[in-house]
Coordinates of C-alpha atoms in Angstrom, one line a residue:
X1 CA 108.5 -45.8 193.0
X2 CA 110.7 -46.1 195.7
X3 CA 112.0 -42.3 195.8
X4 CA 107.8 -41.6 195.6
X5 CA 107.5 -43.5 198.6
X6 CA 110.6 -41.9 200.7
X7 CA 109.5 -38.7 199.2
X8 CA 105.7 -38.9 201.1
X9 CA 107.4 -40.0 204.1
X10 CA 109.4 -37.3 204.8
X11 CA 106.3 -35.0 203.5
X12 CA 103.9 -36.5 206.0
X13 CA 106.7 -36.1 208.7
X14 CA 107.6 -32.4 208.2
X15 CA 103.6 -31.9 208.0
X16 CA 103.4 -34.0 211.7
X17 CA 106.2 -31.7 213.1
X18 CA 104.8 -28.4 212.3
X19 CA 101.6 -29.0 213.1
X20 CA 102.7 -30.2 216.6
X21 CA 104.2 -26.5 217.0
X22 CA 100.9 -25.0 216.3
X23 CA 99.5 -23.6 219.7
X24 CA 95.2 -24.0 219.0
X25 CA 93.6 -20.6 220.0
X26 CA 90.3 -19.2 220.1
X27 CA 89.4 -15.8 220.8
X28 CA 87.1 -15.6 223.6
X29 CA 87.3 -14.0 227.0
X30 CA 86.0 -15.5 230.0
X31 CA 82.8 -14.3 231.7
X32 CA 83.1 -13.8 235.5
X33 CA 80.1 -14.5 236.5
X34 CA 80.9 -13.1 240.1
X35 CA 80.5 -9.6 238.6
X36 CA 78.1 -10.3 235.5
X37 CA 74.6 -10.6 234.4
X38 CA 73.8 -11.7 231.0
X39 CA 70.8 -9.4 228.4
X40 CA 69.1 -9.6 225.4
X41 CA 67.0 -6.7 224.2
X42 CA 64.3 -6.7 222.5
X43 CA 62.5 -4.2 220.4
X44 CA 58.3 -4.3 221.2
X45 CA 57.1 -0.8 220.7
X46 CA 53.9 -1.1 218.7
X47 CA 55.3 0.4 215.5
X48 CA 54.7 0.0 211.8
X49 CA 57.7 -2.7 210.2
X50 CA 59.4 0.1 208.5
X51 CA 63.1 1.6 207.8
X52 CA 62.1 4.6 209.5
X53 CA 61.6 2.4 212.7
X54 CA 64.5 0.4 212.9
X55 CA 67.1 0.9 215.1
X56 CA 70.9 1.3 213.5
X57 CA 73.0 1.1 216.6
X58 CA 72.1 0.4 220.3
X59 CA 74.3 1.5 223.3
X60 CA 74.3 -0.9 225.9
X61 CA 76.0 0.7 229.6
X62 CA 77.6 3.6 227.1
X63 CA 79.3 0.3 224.9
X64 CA 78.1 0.9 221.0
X65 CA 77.2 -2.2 219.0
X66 CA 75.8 -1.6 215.1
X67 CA 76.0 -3.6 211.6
X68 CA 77.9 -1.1 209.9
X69 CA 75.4 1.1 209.4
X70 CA 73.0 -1.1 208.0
X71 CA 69.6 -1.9 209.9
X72 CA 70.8 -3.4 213.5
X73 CA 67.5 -4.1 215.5
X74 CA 63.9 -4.2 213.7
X75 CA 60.9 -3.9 215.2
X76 CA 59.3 -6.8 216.6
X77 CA 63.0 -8.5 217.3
X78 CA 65.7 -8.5 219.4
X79 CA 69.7 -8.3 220.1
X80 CA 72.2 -10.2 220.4
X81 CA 70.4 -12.2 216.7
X82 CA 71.4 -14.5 214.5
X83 CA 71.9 -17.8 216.7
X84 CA 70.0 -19.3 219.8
X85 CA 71.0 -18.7 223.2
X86 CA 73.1 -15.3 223.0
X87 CA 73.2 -12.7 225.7
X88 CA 75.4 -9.8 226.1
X89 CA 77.5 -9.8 229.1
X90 CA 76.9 -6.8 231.5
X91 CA 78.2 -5.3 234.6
X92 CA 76.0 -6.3 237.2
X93 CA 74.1 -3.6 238.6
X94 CA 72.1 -1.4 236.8
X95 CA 71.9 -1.3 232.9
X96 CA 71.6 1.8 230.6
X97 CA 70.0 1.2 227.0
X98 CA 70.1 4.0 224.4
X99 CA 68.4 3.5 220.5
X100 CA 69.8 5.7 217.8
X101 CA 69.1 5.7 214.7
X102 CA 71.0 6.3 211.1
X103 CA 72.4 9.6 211.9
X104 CA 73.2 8.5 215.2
X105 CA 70.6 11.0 217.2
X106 CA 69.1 9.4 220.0
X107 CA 65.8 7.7 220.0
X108 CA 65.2 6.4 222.9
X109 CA 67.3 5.8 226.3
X110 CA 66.3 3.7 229.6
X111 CA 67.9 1.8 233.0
X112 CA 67.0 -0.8 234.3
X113 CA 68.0 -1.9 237.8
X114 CA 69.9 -4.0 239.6
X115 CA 70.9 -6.9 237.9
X116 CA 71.8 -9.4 239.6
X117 CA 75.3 -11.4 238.5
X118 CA 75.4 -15.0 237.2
X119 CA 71.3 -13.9 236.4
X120 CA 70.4 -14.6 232.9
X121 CA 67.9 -11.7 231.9
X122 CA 65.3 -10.3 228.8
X123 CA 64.6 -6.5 228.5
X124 CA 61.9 -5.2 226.5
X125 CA 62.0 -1.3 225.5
X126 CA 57.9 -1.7 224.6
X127 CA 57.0 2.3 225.4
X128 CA 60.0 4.7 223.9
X129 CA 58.6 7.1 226.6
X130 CA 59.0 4.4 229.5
X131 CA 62.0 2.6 231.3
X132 CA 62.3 -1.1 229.9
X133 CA 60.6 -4.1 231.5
X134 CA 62.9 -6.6 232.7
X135 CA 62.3 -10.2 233.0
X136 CA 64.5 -13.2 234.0
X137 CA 65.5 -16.0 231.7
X138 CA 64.7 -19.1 233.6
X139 CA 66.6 -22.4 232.6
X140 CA 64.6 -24.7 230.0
X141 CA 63.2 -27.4 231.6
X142 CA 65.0 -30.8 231.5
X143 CA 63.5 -34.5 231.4
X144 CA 64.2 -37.7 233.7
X145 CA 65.7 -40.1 231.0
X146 CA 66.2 -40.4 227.5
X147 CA 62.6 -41.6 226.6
X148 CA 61.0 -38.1 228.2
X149 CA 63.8 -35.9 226.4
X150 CA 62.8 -37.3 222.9
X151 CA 59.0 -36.8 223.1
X152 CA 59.0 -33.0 224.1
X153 CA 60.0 -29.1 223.4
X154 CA 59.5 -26.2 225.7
X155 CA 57.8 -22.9 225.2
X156 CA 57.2 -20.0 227.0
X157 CA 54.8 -17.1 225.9
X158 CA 54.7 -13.1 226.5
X159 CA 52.3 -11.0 226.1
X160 CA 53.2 -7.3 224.9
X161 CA 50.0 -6.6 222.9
X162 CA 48.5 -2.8 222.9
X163 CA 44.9 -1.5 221.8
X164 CA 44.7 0.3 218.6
X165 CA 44.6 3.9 221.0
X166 CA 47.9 2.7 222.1
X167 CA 46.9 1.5 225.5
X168 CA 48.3 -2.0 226.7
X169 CA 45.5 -4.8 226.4
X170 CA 43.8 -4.3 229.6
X171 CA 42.5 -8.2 230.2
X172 CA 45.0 -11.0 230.9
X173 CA 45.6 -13.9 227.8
X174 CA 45.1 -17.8 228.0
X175 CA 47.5 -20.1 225.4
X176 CA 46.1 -22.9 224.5
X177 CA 47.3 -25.5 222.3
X178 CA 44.7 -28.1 220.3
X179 CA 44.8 -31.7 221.6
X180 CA 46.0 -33.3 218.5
X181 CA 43.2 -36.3 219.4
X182 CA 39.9 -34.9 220.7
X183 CA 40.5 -31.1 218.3
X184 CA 39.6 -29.7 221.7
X185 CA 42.1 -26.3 222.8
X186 CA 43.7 -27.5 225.8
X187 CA 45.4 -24.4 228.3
X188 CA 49.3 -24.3 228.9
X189 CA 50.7 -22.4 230.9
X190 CA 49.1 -19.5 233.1
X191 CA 47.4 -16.7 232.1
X192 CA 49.5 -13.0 231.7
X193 CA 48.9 -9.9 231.6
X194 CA 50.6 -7.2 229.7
X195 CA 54.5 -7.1 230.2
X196 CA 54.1 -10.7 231.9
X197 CA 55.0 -13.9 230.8
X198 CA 54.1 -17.5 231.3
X199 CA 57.1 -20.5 232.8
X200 CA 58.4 -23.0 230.4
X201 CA 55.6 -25.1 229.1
X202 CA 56.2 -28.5 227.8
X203 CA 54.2 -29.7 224.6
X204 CA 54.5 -33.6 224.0
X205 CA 56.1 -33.8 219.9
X206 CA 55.4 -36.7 218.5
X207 CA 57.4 -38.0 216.2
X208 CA 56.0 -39.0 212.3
X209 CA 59.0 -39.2 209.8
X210 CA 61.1 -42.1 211.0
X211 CA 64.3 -40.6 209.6
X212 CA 64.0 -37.2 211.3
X213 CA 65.4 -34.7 214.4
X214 CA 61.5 -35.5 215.4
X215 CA 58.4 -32.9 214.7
X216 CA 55.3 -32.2 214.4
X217 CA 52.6 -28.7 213.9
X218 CA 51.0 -27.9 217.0
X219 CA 47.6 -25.6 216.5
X220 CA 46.8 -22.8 219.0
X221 CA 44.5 -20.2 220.2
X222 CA 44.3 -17.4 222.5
X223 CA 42.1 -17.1 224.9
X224 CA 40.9 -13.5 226.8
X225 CA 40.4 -13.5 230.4
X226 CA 38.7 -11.1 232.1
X227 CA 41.8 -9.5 234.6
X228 CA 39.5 -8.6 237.0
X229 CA 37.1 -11.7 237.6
X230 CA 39.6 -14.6 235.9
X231 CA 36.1 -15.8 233.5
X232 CA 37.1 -17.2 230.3
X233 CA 35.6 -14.4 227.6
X234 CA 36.4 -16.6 224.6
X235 CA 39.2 -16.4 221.8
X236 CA 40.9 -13.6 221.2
X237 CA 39.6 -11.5 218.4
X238 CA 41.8 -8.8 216.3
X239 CA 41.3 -7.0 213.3
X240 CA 43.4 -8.6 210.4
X241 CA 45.2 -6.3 207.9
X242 CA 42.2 -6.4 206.1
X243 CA 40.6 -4.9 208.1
X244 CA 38.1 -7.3 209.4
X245 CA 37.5 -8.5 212.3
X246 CA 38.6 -12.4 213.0
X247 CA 39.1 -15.0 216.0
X248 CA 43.1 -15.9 216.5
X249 CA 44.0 -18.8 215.7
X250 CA 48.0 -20.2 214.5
X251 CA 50.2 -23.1 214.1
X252 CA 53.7 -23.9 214.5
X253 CA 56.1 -26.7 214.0
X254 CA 58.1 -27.6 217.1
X255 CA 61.1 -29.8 216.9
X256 CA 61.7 -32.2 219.6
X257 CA 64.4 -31.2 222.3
X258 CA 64.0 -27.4 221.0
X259 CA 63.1 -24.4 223.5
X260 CA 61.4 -21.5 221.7
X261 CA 59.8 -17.8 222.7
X262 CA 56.5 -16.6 221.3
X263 CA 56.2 -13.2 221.6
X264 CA 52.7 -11.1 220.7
X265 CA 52.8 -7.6 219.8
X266 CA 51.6 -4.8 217.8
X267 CA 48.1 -3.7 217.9
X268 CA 45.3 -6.2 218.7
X269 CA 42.7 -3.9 216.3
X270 CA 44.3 -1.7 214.1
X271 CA 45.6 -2.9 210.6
X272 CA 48.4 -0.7 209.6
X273 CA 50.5 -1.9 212.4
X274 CA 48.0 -5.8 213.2
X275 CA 48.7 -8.0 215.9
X276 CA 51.4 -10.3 215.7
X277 CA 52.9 -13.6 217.2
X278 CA 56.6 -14.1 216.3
X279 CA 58.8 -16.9 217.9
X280 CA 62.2 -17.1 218.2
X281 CA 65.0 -20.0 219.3
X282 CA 65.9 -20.1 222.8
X283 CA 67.5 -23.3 222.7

């Protein structure tokens, strides 16, 4: 028992002393944010959700990125996916986009200018025949304590919705969320038109399951305002993939302490390629 004991000693020792001579690395390089600007892309033409519409690799400033061939950007989505808060670093200045697809040819290509460094930024390529909109990434809103953090989420809201002629929807759009007490839609945040989005807006998220990060579903509409004269024209109507004709209305579940994007596309009456509210993580 004795020799057992000696024996783990030493073991625990030798495993202490070469673990001390391990240098810790990560492979990372740091941003200087004196000379870069931070993207994400995003992919809003109003196309069918197809193969033959995806986008395989996308050259960003003449850099390739792909998925080894497979399916890289859908439509309706964007780059860099698969966690919240990702951005490609750029060269501040102006910022070349190309599509391509499977064989590599060339679907679309577009600048944007003048990026500014340290800026956090979203690009949507919405119109493969026009130059991409750019739009800054403001900060997500913070709270004053610990009480206000844990009874909100933020959300902001663009509009990239087209007729079914392929025209952009002409009149500006209201969101409204339902006041979870009266059943009354409530606006948030201001009216956009096409291209435009609205600032942060800050839903309160009460909190129902005890034992839980804190949620709840929040019910929304849309409402359609007149670009011209600002009147209300009621909710939003589109034709479903039905084909009939129907008032918007959704619902989400928000988490507290979460930011998210919504993002409405496609084609507000026509049912082969429908209208369609998608919402990613930003936070």
């Amino acid at each position: 028992m004795k020799y057992i004991k000696y024996l783990t000693l030493c073991l625990l020792m030798a495993l202490v002393a070469s673990c001390s001579d391990v240098d810790v690395t990560y492979q990372f390089e740091e941003v200087d944010n004196s000379s870069k600007a931070y993207v994400q892309i995003y992919y809003v033409v109003p196309l069918p959700s197809v193969p033959a519409n995806y986008i395989y690799y996308v050259d960003i400033n003449g850099v390739e990125h792909g998925n080894d061939g497979s399916t890289f950007l859908a439509t309706y989505n964007f780059i860099p996916s698969g966690d919240v808060a990702r951005y490609y670093a750029v060269d501040a200045g102006d910022l070349n986009i190309a599509f391509k697809g499977k064989d590599k040819a060339v679907k679309y290509s577009g600048t944007v200018k003048d990026l500014k460094p340290g800026k956090h930024y979203l690009a949507f390529v919405y119109d493969l025949t026009q130059e991409p909109k750019l739009l800054e990434a403001p900060e997500v809103p913070t709270f004053p304590g610990t009480a206000e953090t844990a009874t909100h989420c933020s959300v902001r809201f663009f509009n990239f919705l087209y007729e079914a002629d392929g025209t952009p929807f002409k009149d500006k759009i209201q969101y409204a969320l339902k006041n979870t007490e009266t059943g009354e839609y409530e606006n948030v945040g201001e009216a956009v038109a096409f291209g435009e989005a609205t600032s942060y807006f800050t839903p309160t998220i009460k909190k129902t399951v005890f034992n839980s990060k804190g949620y709840q579903r929040r019910d929304l509409t849309l409402f359609r305002i007149d670009a011209n004269t600002g009147e209300n024209l009621g909710q939003l109507k589109y034709t479903t993939t039905a084909g009939k004709e129907a008032t918007f209305t959704d619902w989400w579940t928000w988490y507290i302490g979460r930011a998210y994007l919504q993002l409405l596309s496609g084609n507000r009456t026509n049912k082969a390629n429908p209208m369609t509210l998608k919402q990613f993580g930003a936070l």
